[in-house]
Short mmCIF file of C-alpha atoms in Angstrom, two decimals:
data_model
loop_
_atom_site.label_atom_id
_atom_site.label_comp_id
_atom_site.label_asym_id
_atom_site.label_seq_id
_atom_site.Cartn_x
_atom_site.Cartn_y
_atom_site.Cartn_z
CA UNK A 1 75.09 128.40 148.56
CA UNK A 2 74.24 131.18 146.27
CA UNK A 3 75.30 130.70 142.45
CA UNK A 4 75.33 133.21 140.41
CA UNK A 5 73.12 132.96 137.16
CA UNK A 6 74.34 132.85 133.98
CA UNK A 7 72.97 133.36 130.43
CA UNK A 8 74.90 132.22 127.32
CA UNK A 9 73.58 133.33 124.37
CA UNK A 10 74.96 131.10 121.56
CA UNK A 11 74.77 132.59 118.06
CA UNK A 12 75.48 129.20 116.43
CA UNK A 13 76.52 129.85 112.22
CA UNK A 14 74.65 132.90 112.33
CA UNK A 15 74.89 136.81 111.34
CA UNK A 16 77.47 139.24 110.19
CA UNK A 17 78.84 142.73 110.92
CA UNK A 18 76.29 144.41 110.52
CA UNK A 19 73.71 142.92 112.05
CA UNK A 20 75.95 141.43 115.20
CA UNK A 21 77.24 145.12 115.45
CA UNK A 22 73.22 145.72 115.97
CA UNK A 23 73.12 143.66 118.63
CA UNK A 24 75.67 144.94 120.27
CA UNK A 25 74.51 148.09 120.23
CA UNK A 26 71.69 147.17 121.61
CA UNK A 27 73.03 145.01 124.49
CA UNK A 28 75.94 147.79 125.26
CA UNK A 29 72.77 149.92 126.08
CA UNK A 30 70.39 148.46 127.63
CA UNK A 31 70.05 147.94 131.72
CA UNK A 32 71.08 143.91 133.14
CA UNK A 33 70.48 143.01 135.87
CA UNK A 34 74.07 143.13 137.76
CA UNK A 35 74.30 139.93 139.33
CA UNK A 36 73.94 138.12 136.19
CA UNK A 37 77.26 136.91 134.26
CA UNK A 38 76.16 136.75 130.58
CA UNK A 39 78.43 135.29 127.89
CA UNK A 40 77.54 135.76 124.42
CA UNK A 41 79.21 132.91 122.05
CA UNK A 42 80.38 134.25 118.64
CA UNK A 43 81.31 132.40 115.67
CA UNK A 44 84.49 131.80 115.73
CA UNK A 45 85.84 134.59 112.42
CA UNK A 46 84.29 137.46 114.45
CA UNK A 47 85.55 136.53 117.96
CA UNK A 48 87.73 139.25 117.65
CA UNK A 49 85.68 141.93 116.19
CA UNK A 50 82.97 140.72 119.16
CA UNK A 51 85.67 141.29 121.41
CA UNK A 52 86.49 144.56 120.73
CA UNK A 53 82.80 145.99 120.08
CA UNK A 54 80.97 144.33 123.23
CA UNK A 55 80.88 146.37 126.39
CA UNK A 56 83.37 145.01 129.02
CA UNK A 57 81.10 143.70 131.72
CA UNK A 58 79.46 141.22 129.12
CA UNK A 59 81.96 137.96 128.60
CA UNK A 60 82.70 136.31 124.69
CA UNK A 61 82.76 132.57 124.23
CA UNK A 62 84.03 130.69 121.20
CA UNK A 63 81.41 128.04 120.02
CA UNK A 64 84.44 124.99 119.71
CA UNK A 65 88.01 124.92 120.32
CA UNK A 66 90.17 121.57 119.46
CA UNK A 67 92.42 119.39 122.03
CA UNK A 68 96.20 121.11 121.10
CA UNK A 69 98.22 124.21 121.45
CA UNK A 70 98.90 124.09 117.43
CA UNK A 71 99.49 122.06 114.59
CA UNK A 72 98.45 120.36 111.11
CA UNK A 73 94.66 120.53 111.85
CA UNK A 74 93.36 122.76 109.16
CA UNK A 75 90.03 124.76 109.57
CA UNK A 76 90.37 124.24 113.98
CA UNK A 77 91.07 126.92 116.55
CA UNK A 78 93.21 126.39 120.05
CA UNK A 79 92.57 127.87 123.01
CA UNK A 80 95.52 129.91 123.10
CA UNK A 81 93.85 130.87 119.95
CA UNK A 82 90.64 131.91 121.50
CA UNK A 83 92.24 133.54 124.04
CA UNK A 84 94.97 135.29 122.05
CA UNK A 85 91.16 137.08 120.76
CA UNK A 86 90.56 138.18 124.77
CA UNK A 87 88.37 135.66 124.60
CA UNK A 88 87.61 133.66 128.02
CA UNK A 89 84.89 131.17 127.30
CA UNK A 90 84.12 127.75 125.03
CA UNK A 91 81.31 125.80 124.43
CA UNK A 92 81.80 122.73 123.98
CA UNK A 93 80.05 119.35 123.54
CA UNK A 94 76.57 120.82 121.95
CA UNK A 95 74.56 118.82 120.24
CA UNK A 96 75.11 119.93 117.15
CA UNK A 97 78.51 119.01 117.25
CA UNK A 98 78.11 115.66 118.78
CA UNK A 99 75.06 115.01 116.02
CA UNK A 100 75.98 116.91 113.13
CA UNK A 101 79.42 116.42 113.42
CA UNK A 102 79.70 113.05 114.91
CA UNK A 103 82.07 114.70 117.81
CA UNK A 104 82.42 111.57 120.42
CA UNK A 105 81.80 111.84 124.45
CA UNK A 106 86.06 110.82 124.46
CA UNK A 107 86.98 114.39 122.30
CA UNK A 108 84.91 116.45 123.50
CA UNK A 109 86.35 115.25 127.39
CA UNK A 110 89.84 115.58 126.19
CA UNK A 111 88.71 119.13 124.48
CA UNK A 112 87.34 120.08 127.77
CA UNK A 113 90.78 119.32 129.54
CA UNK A 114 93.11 120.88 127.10
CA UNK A 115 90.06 124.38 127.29
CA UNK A 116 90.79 123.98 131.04
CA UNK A 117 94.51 123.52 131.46
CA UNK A 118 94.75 126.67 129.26
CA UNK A 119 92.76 129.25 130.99
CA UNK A 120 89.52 128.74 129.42
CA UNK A 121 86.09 128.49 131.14
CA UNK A 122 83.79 125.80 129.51
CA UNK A 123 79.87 125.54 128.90
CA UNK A 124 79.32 121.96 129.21
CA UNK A 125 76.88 120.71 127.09
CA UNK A 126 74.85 117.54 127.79
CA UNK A 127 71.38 116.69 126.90
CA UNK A 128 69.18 113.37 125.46
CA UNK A 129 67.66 113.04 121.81
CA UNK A 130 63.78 112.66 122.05
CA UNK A 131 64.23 108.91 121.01
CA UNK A 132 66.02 108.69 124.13
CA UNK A 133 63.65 110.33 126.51
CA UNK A 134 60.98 108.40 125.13
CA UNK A 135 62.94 105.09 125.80
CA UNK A 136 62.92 106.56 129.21
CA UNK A 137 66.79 106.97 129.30
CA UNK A 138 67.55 110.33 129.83
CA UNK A 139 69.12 110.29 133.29
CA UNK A 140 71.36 107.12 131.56
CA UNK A 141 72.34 109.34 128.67
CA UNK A 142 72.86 112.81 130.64
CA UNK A 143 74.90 111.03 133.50
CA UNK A 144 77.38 109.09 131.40
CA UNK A 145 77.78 112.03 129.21
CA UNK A 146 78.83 114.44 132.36
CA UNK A 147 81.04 111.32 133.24
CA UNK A 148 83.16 112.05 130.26
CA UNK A 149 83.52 116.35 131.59
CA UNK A 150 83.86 114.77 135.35
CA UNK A 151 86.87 112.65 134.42
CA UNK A 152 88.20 115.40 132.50
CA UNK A 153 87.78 118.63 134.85
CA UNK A 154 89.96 119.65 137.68
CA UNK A 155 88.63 122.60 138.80
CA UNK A 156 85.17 123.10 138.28
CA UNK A 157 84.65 126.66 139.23
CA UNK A 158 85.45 127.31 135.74
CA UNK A 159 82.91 125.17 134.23
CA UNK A 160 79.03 125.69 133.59
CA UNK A 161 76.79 122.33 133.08
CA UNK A 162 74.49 122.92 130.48
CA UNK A 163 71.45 120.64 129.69
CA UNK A 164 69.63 121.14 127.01
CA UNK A 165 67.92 118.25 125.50
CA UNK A 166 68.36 118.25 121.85
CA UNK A 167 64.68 117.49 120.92
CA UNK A 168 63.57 120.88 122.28
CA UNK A 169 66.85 122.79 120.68
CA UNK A 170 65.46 125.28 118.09
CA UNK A 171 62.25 123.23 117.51
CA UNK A 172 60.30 125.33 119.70
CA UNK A 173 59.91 122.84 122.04
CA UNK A 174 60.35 123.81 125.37
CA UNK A 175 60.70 120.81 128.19
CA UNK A 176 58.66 122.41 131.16
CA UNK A 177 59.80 123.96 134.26
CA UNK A 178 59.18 120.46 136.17
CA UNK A 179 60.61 118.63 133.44
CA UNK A 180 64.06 120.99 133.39
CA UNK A 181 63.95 121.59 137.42
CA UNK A 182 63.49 117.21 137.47
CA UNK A 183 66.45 116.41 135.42
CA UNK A 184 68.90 119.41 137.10
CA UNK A 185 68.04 118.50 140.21
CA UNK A 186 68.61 114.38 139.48
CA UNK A 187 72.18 116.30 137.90
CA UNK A 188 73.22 117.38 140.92
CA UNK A 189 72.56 114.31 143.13
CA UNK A 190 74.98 112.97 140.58
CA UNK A 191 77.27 115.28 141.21
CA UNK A 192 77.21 115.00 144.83
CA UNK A 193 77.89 111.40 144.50
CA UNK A 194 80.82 111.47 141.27
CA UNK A 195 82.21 114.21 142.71
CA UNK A 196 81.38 116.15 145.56
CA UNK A 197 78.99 118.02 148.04
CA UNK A 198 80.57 121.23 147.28
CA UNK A 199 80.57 121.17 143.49
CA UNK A 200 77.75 120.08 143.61
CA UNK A 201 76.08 122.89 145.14
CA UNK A 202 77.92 125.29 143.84
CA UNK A 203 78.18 124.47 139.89
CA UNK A 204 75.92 126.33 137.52
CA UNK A 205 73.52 123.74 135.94
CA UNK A 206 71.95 125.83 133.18
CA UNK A 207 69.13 124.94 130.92
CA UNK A 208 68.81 125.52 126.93
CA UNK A 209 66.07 124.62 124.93
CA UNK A 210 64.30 127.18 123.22
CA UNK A 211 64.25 129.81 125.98
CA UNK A 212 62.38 132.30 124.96
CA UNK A 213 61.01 135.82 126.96
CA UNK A 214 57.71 134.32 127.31
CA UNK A 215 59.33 130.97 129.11
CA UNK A 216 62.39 132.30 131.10
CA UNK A 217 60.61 133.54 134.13
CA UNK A 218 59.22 130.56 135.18
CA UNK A 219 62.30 128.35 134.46
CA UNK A 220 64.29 130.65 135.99
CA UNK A 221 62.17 130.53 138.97
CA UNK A 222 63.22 126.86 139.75
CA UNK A 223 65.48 125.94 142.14
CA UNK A 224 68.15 123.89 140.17
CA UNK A 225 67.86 126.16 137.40
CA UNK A 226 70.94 128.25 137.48
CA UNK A 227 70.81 130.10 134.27
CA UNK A 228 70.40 129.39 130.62
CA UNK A 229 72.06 128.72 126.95
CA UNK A 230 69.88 130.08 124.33
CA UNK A 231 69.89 129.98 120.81
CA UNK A 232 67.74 131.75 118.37
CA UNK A 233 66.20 134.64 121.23
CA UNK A 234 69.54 135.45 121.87
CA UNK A 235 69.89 137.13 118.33
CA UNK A 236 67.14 139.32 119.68
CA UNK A 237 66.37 142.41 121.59
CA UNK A 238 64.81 139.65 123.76
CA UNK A 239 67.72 138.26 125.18
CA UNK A 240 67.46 141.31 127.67
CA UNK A 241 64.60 140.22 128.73
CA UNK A 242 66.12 136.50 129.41
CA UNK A 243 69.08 138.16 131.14
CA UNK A 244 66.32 139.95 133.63
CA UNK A 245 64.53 137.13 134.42
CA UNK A 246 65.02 136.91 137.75
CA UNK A 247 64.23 140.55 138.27
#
């Protein structure tokens, strides 16, 4: 089954107007490839002005979104929210907010869930500390934390997995194409099992993890590799090259 790649560019707590409305400019005008669905997620204050500046054929993602409609829960957004912003995307469960912000595997299911049930498409994130893939747990640690999205998700044509383990987030780090293709492919034999044949083969299982221009080609070249989340690069000019990698 042929899945469409997909590149997420998540912009984490970073830039303003000026220089997002930059790189907008420069992704409004320069050639994708076509059969790519890219995603760029925004903070959260200039979803809208995102929104309204990016060129149509490029999708907007809000970095978090909380487990309600509305309500007393100063400083969070909905996803009637989000999409209120023409906003069709979430990420949810990075590591940064299950590290940082000691988000649990239980809120960030029931996030999922509420993201779904309201229109959303979600960016799973998953991924194991380097303590952890020293210890030789990673599959243990990736699995039961796509247990927590599985029990949550009813339709998972709206839903990218993304693994990115956290020791090679922004520390320019990069696990290598074997590494990545080894734990995607162990992924979806999960998923064939937990879930199905058919999601299985046809979710996106992207990989994040300092992708860079230099690195995408040959990730992107692997056969479980369906796409990728990046951080920093995707602040760049770069992140058309990372878009075009399989070109």
């Amino acid at each position: 089954m042929s899945r469409k790649f997909f590149v997420g560019g998540n912009w984490k707590m970073n830039g303003d107007k000026a220089s997002l409305g930059e790189l907008i400019k420069t992704m409004n005008g320069a050639k994708v490839d076509a059969n790519v669905e890219v995603v760029c997620g925004a903070p959260t204050i200039y979803l809208d002005f995102v929104r309204s500046h990016l060129d149509a054929k490029f999708g907007v993602a809000a970095q978090n979104c909380y487990k309600v409609a509305k309500g007393a829960f100063t400083g969070e957004t909905s996803p009637a929210m989000i999409k209120d912003c023409g906003v069709h995307w979430v990420i949810l469960g990075h590591s940064e907010r299950r590290h940082v912000f000691g988000e649990s595997d239980e809120l960030i299911g029931q996030k999922a869930a509420h993201a779904l049930e309201n229109g959303l498409g979600v960016i799973a994130c998953i991924g194991e500390k380097l303590d952890e893939r020293e210890a030789g747990i990673t599959e243990k640690v990736v699995f039961a934390q796509t247990k927590f999205f599985v029990d949550n998700v009813k339709d998972w044509s709206k839903v990218v997995l993304a693994y990115e383990p956290v020791w090679a987030i922004g520390t320019g780090k990069t696990a290598s194409p074997a590494q990545a293709q080894e734990v995607h492919a162990k992924l979806r034999e999960w998923m064939k099992t937990n879930v199905s044949e058919a999601v299985a083969n046809s979710v996106r299982i992207i990989y994040g993890g300092s992708v860079t221009g230099g690195t995408c080609k040959e990730l992107a070249g692997q056969k479980d590799i369906d796409g990728f989340l990046v951080g920093g690069a995707a602040l760049k000019p770069e992140i058309i090259d990372i878009i075009n990698a399989k070109q």
